XYZ file of C-alpha atoms in Angstrom:
602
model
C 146.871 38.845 70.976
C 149.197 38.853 73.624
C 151.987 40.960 74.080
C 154.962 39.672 76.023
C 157.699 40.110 77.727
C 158.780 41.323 81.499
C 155.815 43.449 82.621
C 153.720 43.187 79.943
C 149.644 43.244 79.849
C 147.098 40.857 77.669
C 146.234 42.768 75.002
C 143.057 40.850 74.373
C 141.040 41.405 77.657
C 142.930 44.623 79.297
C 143.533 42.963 82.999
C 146.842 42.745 84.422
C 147.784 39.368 85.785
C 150.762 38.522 87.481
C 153.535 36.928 85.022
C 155.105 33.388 84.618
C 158.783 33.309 83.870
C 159.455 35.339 80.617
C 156.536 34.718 79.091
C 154.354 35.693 81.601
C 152.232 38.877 81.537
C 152.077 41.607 84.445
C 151.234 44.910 85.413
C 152.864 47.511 83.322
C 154.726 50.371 85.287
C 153.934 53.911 84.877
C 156.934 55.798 86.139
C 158.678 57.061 83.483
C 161.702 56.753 84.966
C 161.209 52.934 84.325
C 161.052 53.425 80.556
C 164.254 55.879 80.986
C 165.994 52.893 82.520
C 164.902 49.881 79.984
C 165.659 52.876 77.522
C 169.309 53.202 78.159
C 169.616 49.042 79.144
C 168.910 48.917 75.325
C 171.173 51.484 74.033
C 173.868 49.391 76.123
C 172.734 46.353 73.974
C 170.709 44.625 76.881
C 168.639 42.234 74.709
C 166.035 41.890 77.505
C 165.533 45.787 77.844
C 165.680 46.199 74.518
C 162.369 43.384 74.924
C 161.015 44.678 77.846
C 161.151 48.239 76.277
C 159.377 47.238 72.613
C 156.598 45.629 75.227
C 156.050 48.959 76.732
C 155.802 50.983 73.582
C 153.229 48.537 71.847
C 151.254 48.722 74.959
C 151.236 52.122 74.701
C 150.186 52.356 70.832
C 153.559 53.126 69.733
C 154.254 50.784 66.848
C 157.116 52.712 65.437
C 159.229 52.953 68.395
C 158.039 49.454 69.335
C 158.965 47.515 66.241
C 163.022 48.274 65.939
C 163.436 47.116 70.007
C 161.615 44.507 69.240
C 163.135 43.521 65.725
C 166.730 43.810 67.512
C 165.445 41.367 70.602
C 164.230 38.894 68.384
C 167.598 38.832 66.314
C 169.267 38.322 69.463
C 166.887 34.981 69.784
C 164.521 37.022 72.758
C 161.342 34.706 72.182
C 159.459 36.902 74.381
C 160.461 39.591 71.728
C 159.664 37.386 68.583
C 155.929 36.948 69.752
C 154.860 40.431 70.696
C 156.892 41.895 67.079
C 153.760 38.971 65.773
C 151.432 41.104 67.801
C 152.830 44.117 66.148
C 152.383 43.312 62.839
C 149.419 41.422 63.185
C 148.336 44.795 64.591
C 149.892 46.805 61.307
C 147.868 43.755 59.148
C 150.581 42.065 58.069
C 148.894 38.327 59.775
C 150.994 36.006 57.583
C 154.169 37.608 58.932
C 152.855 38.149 62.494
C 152.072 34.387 62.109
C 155.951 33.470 60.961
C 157.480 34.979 63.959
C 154.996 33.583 66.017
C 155.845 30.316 64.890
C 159.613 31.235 65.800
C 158.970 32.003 68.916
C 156.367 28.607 69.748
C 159.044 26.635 68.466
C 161.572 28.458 71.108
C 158.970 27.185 73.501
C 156.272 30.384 73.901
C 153.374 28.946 75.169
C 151.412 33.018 74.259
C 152.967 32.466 70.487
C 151.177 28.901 70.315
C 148.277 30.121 71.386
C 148.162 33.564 69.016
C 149.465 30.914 66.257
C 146.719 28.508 66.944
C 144.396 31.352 66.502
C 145.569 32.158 63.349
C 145.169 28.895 61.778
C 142.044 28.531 63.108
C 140.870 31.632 61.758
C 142.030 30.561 58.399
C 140.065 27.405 58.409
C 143.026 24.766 58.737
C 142.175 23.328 62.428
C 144.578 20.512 62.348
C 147.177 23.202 62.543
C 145.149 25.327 65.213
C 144.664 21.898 67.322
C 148.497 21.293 67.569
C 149.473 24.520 68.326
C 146.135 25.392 71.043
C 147.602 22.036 72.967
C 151.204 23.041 72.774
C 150.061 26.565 74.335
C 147.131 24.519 76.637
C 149.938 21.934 77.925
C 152.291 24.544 78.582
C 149.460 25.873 81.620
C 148.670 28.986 79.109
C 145.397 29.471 80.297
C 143.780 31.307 76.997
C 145.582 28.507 75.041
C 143.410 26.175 77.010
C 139.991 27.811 76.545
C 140.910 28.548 72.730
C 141.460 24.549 72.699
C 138.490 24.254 74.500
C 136.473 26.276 72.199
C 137.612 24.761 69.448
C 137.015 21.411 70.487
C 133.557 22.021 71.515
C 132.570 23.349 68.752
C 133.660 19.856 67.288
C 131.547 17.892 69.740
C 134.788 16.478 71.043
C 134.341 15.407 74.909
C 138.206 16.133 75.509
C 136.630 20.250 75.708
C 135.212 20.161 78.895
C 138.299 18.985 80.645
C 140.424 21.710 78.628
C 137.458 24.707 79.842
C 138.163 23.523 83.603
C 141.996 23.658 82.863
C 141.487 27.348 81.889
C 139.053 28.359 84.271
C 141.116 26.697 87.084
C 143.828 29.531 85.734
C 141.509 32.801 85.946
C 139.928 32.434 82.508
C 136.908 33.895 83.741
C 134.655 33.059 80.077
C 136.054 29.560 80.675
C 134.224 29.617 84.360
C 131.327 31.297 82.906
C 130.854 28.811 80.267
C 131.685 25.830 81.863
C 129.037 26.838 84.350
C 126.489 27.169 81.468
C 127.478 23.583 80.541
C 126.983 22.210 83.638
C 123.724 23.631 84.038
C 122.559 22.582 80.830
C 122.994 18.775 81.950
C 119.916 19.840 84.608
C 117.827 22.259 82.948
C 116.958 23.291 79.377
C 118.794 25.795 77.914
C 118.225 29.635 78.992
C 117.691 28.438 82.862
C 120.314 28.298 85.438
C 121.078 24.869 87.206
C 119.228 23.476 90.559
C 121.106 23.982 93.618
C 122.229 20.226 93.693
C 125.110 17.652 92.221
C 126.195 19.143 89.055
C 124.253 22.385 90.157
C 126.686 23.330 93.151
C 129.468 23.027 90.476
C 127.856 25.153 88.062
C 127.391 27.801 91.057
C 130.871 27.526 91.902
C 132.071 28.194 88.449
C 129.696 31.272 88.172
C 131.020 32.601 91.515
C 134.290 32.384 89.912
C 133.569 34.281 86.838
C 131.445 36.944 88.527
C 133.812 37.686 90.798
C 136.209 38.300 87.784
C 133.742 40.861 86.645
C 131.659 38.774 84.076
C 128.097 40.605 83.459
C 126.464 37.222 82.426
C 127.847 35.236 85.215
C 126.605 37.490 88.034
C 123.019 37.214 86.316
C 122.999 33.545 86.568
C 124.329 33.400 90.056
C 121.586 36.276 91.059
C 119.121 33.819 89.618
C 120.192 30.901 91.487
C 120.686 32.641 94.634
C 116.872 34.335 93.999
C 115.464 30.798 93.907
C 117.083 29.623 97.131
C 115.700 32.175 98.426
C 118.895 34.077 99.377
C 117.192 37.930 97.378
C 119.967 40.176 99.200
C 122.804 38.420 97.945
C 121.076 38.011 94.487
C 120.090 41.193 94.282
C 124.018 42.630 94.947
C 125.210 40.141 92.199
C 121.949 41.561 89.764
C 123.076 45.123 90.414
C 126.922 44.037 89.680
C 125.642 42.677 86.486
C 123.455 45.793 86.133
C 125.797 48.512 86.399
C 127.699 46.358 84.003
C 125.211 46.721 81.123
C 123.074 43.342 81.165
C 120.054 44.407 80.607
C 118.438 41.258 81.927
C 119.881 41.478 85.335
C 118.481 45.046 85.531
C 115.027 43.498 84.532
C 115.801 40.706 86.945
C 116.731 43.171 89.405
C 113.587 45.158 89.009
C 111.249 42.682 89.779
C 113.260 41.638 93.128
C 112.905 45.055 93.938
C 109.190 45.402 93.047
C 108.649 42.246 94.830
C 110.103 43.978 98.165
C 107.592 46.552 97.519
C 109.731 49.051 96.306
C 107.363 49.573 93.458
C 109.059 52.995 92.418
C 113.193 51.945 92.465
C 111.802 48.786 90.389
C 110.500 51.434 87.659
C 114.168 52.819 87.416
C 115.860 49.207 86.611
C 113.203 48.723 84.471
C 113.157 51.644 82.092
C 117.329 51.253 82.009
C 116.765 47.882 80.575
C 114.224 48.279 78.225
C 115.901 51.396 76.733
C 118.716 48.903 76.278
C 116.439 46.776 74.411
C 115.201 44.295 76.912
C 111.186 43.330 76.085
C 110.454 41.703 79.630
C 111.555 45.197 81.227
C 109.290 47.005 78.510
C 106.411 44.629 79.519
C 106.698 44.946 83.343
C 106.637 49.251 82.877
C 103.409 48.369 80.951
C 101.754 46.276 83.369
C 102.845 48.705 86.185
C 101.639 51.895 83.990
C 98.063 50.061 83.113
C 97.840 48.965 86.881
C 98.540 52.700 87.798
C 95.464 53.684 85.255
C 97.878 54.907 82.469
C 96.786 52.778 79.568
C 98.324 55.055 77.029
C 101.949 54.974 78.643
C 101.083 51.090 79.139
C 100.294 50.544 75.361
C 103.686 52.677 74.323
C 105.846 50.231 77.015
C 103.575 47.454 75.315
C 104.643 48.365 71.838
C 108.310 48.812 72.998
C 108.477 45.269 74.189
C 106.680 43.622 71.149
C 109.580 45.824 68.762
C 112.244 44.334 71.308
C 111.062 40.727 69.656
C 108.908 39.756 72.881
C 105.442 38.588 71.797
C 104.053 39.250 75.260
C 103.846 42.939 74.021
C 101.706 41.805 71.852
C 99.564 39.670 74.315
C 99.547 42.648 77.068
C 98.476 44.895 74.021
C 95.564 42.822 73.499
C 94.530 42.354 77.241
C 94.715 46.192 77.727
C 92.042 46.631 74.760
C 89.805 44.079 76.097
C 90.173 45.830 79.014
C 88.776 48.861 77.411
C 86.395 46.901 75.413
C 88.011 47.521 72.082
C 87.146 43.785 71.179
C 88.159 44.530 67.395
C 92.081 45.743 68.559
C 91.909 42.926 71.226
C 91.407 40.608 68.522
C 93.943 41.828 66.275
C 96.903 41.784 68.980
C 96.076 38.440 70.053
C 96.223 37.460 66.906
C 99.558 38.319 66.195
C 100.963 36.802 69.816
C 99.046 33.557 68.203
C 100.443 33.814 65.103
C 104.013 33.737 66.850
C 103.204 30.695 69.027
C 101.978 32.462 71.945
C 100.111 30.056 73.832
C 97.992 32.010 76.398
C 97.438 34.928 73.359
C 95.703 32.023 71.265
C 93.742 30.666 74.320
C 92.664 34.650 75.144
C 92.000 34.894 71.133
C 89.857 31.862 71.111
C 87.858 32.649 74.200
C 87.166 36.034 72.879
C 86.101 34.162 69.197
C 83.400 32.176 71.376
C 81.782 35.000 73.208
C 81.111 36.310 70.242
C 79.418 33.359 68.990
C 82.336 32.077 66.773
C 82.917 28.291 68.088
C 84.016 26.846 64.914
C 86.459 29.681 65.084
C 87.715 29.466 68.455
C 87.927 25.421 68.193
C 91.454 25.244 66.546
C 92.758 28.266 68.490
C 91.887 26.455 72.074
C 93.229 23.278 69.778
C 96.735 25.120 69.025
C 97.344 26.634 72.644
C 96.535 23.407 74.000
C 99.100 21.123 72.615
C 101.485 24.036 73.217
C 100.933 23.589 76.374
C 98.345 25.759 77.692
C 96.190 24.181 80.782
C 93.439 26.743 80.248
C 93.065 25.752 76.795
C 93.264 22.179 77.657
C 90.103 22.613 80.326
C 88.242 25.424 77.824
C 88.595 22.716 74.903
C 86.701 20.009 78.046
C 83.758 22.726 78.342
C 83.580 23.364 74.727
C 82.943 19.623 74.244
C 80.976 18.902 77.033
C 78.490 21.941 75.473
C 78.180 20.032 72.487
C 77.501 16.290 74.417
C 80.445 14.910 73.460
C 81.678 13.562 76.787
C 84.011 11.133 75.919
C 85.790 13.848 74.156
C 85.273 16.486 76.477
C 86.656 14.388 79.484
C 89.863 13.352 77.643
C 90.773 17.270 77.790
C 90.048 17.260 81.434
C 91.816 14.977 82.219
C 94.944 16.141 80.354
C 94.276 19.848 82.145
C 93.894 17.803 85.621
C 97.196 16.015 84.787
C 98.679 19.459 84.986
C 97.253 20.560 88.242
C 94.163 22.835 86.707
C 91.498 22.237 89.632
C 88.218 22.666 88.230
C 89.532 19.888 85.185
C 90.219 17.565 88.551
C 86.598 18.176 89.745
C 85.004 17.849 86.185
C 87.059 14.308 86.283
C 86.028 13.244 89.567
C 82.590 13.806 88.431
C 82.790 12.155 85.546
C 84.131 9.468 87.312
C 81.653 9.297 90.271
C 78.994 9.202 87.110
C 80.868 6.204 85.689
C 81.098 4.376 89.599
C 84.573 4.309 88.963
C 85.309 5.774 92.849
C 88.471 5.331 93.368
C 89.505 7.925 90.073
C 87.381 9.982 91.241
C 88.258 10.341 94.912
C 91.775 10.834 93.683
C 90.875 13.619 91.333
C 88.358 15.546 93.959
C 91.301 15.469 96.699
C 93.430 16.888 93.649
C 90.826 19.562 93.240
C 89.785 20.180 96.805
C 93.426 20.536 97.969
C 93.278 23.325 95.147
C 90.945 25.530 96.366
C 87.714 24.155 94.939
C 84.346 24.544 97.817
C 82.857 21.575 95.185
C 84.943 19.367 95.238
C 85.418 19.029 99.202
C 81.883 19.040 99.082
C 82.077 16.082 96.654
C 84.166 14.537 98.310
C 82.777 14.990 101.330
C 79.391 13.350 99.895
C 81.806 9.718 98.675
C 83.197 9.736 102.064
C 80.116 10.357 104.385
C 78.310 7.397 102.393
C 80.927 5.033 103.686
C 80.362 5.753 106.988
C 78.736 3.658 109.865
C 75.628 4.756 111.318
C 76.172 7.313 113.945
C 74.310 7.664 117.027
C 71.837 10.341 117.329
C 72.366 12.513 119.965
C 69.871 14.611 121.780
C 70.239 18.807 120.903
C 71.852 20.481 123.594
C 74.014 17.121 124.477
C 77.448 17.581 125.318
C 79.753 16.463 122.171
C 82.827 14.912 122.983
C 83.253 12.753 119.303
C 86.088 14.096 117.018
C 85.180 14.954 113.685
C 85.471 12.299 111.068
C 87.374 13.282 107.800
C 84.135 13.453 105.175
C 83.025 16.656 108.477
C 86.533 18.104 107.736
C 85.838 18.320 104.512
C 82.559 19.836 104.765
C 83.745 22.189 106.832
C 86.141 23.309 104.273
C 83.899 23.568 101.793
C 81.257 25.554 104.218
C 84.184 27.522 105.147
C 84.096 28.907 101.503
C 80.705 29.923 101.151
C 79.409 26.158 99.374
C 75.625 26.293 100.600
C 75.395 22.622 100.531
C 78.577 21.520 102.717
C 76.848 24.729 105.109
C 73.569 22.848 105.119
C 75.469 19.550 106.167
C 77.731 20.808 108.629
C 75.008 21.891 110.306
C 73.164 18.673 110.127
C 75.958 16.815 111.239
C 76.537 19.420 114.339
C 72.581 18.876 114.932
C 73.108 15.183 115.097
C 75.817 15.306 117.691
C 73.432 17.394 119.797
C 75.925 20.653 119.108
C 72.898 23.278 118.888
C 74.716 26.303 118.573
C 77.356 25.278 115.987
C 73.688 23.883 113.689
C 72.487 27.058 114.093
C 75.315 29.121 112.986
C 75.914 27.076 109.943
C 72.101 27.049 109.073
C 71.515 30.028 109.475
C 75.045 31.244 107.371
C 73.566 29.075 104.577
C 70.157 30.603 104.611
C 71.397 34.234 104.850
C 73.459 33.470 101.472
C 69.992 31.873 99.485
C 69.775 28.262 100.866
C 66.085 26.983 100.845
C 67.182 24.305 102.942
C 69.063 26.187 105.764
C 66.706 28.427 106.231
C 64.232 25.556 106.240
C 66.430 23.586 108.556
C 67.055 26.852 111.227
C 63.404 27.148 111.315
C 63.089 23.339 112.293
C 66.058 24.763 115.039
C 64.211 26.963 116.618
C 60.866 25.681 116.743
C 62.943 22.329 119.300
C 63.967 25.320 121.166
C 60.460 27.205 121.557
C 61.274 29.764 119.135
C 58.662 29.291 116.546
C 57.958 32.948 115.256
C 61.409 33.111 114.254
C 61.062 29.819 112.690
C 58.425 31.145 110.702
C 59.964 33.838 109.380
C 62.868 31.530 108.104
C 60.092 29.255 107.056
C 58.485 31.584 105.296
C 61.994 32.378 103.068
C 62.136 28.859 102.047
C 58.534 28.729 101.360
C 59.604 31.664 99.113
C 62.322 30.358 97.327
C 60.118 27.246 96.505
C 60.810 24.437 99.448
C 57.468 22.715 100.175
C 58.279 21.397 103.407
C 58.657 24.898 104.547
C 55.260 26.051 103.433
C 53.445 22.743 105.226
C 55.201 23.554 108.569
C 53.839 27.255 107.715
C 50.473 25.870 107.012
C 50.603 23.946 110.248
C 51.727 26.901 112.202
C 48.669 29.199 111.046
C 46.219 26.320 111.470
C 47.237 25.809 114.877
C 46.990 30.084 115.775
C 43.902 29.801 114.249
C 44.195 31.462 111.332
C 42.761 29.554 108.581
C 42.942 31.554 105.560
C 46.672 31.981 106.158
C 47.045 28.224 106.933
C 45.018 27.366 103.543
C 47.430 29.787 101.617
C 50.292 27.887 102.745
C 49.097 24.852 102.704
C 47.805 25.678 98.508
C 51.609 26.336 98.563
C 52.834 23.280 99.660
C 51.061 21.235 97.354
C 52.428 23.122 94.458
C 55.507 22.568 95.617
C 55.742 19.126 96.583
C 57.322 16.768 96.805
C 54.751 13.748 96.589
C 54.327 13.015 100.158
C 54.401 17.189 101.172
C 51.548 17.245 98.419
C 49.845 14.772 99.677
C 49.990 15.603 103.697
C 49.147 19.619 102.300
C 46.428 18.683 100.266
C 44.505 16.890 103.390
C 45.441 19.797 105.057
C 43.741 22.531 103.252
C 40.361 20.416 102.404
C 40.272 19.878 106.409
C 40.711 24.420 106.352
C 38.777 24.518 103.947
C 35.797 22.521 105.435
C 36.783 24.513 108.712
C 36.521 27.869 106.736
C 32.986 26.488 104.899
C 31.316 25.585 108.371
């Protein structure tokens, strides 16, 4: 409650503010010289010492020197007096009598006795009563009067509240700022986020500035978090460690990860252990994972544990990752489990992928099912594979697609596949740019392929020819793919450089493609370098594609030995070739090695 009177403080929050007429509040004096003076004021029958002097006392504790000075003012009609000898005997327990003088001294026009009467009303249930006596306090520019109207409005669903909480936090309420701000940002994001940095969100910001700078814990979080998002991390992280030193928990958590993300790995640590001891799971979890990345799996299960105690099923997730880490499948299973059983999404997914490797699918099914349509991608694309395994198509591309729809790449690729096997085109080149502008080598290769075949016919140009053409977009993505180790695009970029007469850029592309397996870059180098005289090389590369089963290789081998003369080599090779095939190879070999063969008879 308030306590009132010249130079008196707020009771109710502890901060000094500076006072409006007589019923204002201020800062309390400490010379006791001042309480001398008031002291003998009263003895002289000053009605405002004898006020200003009860104030003092029940600030200070001192009910039974309080009460009489205060008893005497009010007799004399003091109003200030009548509402803080309310406070007093509210204090003492006597609320229906506190409550009486109160109403004395609203009625004399104390906007602090409306609001402390308010208060009592609504604390005994009758909030007709509380309403008129809030507003008479509210209208009077008494700022808690306002946010107790506020509040009680709101909690009515009454529109008039937001209004009143602006009112108060306009005069220094600073739980009125912060919770205006929270209802601003809740008509942006869902509720436990802070606001965007735009329309309603620059107003939310504001009011959080407010309150933060009036020392509110939660406030300061919220700001920190919008700041961190803008991108502004020093000024979040001084308003995190305001709200840190202040006890929130989550802004030391908050605070740690800014701080880990700076690389100070070890400062990070400290934040983090202050706020899970005070309870905080997400701090608990980020010690783990720091512990288990340090190779400290038994620290990282304890932090694990602490965090799934706290309430935060991720503990229970991160338990279960650690043991399949360690290959305790059975305690894996078991912790994932109970993250699943809680509604963990990615702890059902994990629980359902470890369920199929060990040959449970009608066991995993439901799991992939249930973190799925909780919004797991993963799931969404495992569920696509898990149907595509069994031929159901139809079924298994619905899933891709939803896990596409979400931005999962290799879903976009599986779709654009789909799609190319359909001749539906147009889906498909929308879904392969989706996937190749992911990351995926396959799907620019893809791509690449659809856009290639609607080119025109390009010139051929003669190797070692200048090249002045700019690439075309299905080379670009070719060269993206090739870029990322995919064989095939390697193969083609190369073909593509060949046909532009660009003999160096072929050969590096063959030859990367035939260094990492390819049958036909190696096969393609060795057609290189026999155009530029180089054919021992050539057959060496020749001979690898021959090897990893390319007949056209082991005909040009066949051709080579015949033509050094070496016939049993030649007839090897060419035996090869026809194995190999294809039809026309076979055919070309097979001429070849009766004509060695005949040579070899002779």
């Amino acid at each position: 409650m308030d306590v009132m009177g010249d130079k008196a403080t707020l009771f109710e929050t502890g901060r000094f503010v500076q006072p409006s007429g007589r019923d204002g509040v201020g800062e309390a004096p400490d010379d006791a010289a001042e309480e001398v003076r008031q002291r003998l004021a009263a003895e002289a029958g000053d009605v405002e010492a004898m006020s200003v002097l009860g104030a003092l006392l029940l600030r200070r504790g001192d009910l039974d020197g309080a009460e009489p000075h205060l008893r005497a003012a009010t007799a004399a009609g003091d109003r200030a007096a009548a509402n803080n000898l309310g406070v007093l005997l509210h204090q003492r327990g006597y609320a229906d009598d506190a409550a009486g003088w109160w109403r004395i001294a609203a009625v004399a026009g104390s906007a602090a006795a409306a609001h402390a009467l308010g208060r009592h009303h609504r604390e005994r249930g009758d909030e007709p009563a509380a309403e008129y006596w809030l507003r008479q306090s509210a209208e009077q520019g008494h700022a808690l009067g306002a946010y107790a109207l506020a509040d009680l409005l709101e909690h009515r669903g009454d529109a008039d509240a937001e209004p009143w909480m602006r009112t108060a936090a306009e005069r220094g309420h600073r739980e009125a700022a912060y919770r205006l701000a929270r209802a601003l940002d809740r008509r942006l994001v869902p509720e436990g986020d802070v606001g965007e940095d735009h329309g309603a969100g620059a107003d939310a910001e504001q009011w959080y500035r407010q309150a933060a700078a009036r020392g509110h814990r939660r406030a300061a979080l919220h700001l920190g978090a919008i700041l961190e998002r803008r991108g502004a991390l020093k000024e979040a992280g001084r308003w995190y460690l305001t709200s840190a030193k202040d006890g929130e928990a989550r802004a030391a958590c908050a605070l740690g990860f800014l701080l880990r993300d700076a690389g100070d790995t070890e400062s990070a640590a400290v934040w983090w252990l202050r706020a899970a001891q005070d309870g905080d799971g997400n701090a608990a979890n980020a010690l783990g994972a720091l512990h288990a990345e340090r190779g400290e799996p038994q620290t990282a299960e304890r932090w694990y544990r602490a965090a799934m105690d706290a309430g935060d099923d991720n503990g229970a997730y991160n338990l279960g990752l650690l043991c399949a880490e360690q290959g305790r499948t059975a305690q894996a299973e078991q912790w994932y489990r109970r993250a699943a059983y809680a509604g963990h999404r990615e702890a059902a997914n994990a629980l359902a992928i470890l369920l199929l490797q060990g040959g449970d699918t009608a066991g995993a099914e439901p799991w992939f099912s249930k973190a799925a349509e909780a919004g797991s991608v993963d799931a969404a694309f495992n569920l696509g594979i898990l149907f595509a395994g069994r031929g159901e198509e139809a079924v298994a591309l619905r899933w891709y697609e939803r896990a596409a729809a979400a931005g999962h790449t290799e879903a976009a690729l599986q779709v654009g596949i789909a799609r190319l096997r359909d001749g539906d085109e147009a889906t498909a080149e929308r879904h392969l740019r989706c996937a190749a502008g992911g990351g995926s080598a396959e799907a620019a290769y893809r791509l690449a392929t659809v856009l290639d075949a609607r080119r025109p016919p390009v010139p051929a140009h003669t190797l070692g020819e200048p090249v002045h053409e700019e690439k075309s977009e299905c080379e670009e993505w070719y060269e993206r793919a090739a870029s990322q180790g995919h064989r095939r695009a390697q193969v083609r970029v190369g073909m593509l450089a060949a046909s532009r007469g660009d003999v160096v850029e072929a050969a590096r592309w063959y030859r990367e493609a035939a260094e990492a397996g390819s049958r036909n870059g190696a096969f393609n180098l060795g057609l290189l370098l026999a155009r530029e005289g180089s054919e021992p090389e050539a057959a060496v590369w020749w001979a690898r594609a021959a090897d990893a089963g390319h007949g056209r290789a082991a005909l040009r081998l066949a051709l080579v030995y015949a033509r050094r003369g070496e016939l049993a080599e030649g007839q090897r090779w060419a035996d090869r070739a026809v194995a190999l095939g294809p039809a026309e190879v076979s055919e070309r070999a097979a001429r070849l090695r009766d004509a060695l063969r005949e040579e070899l008879s002779a």
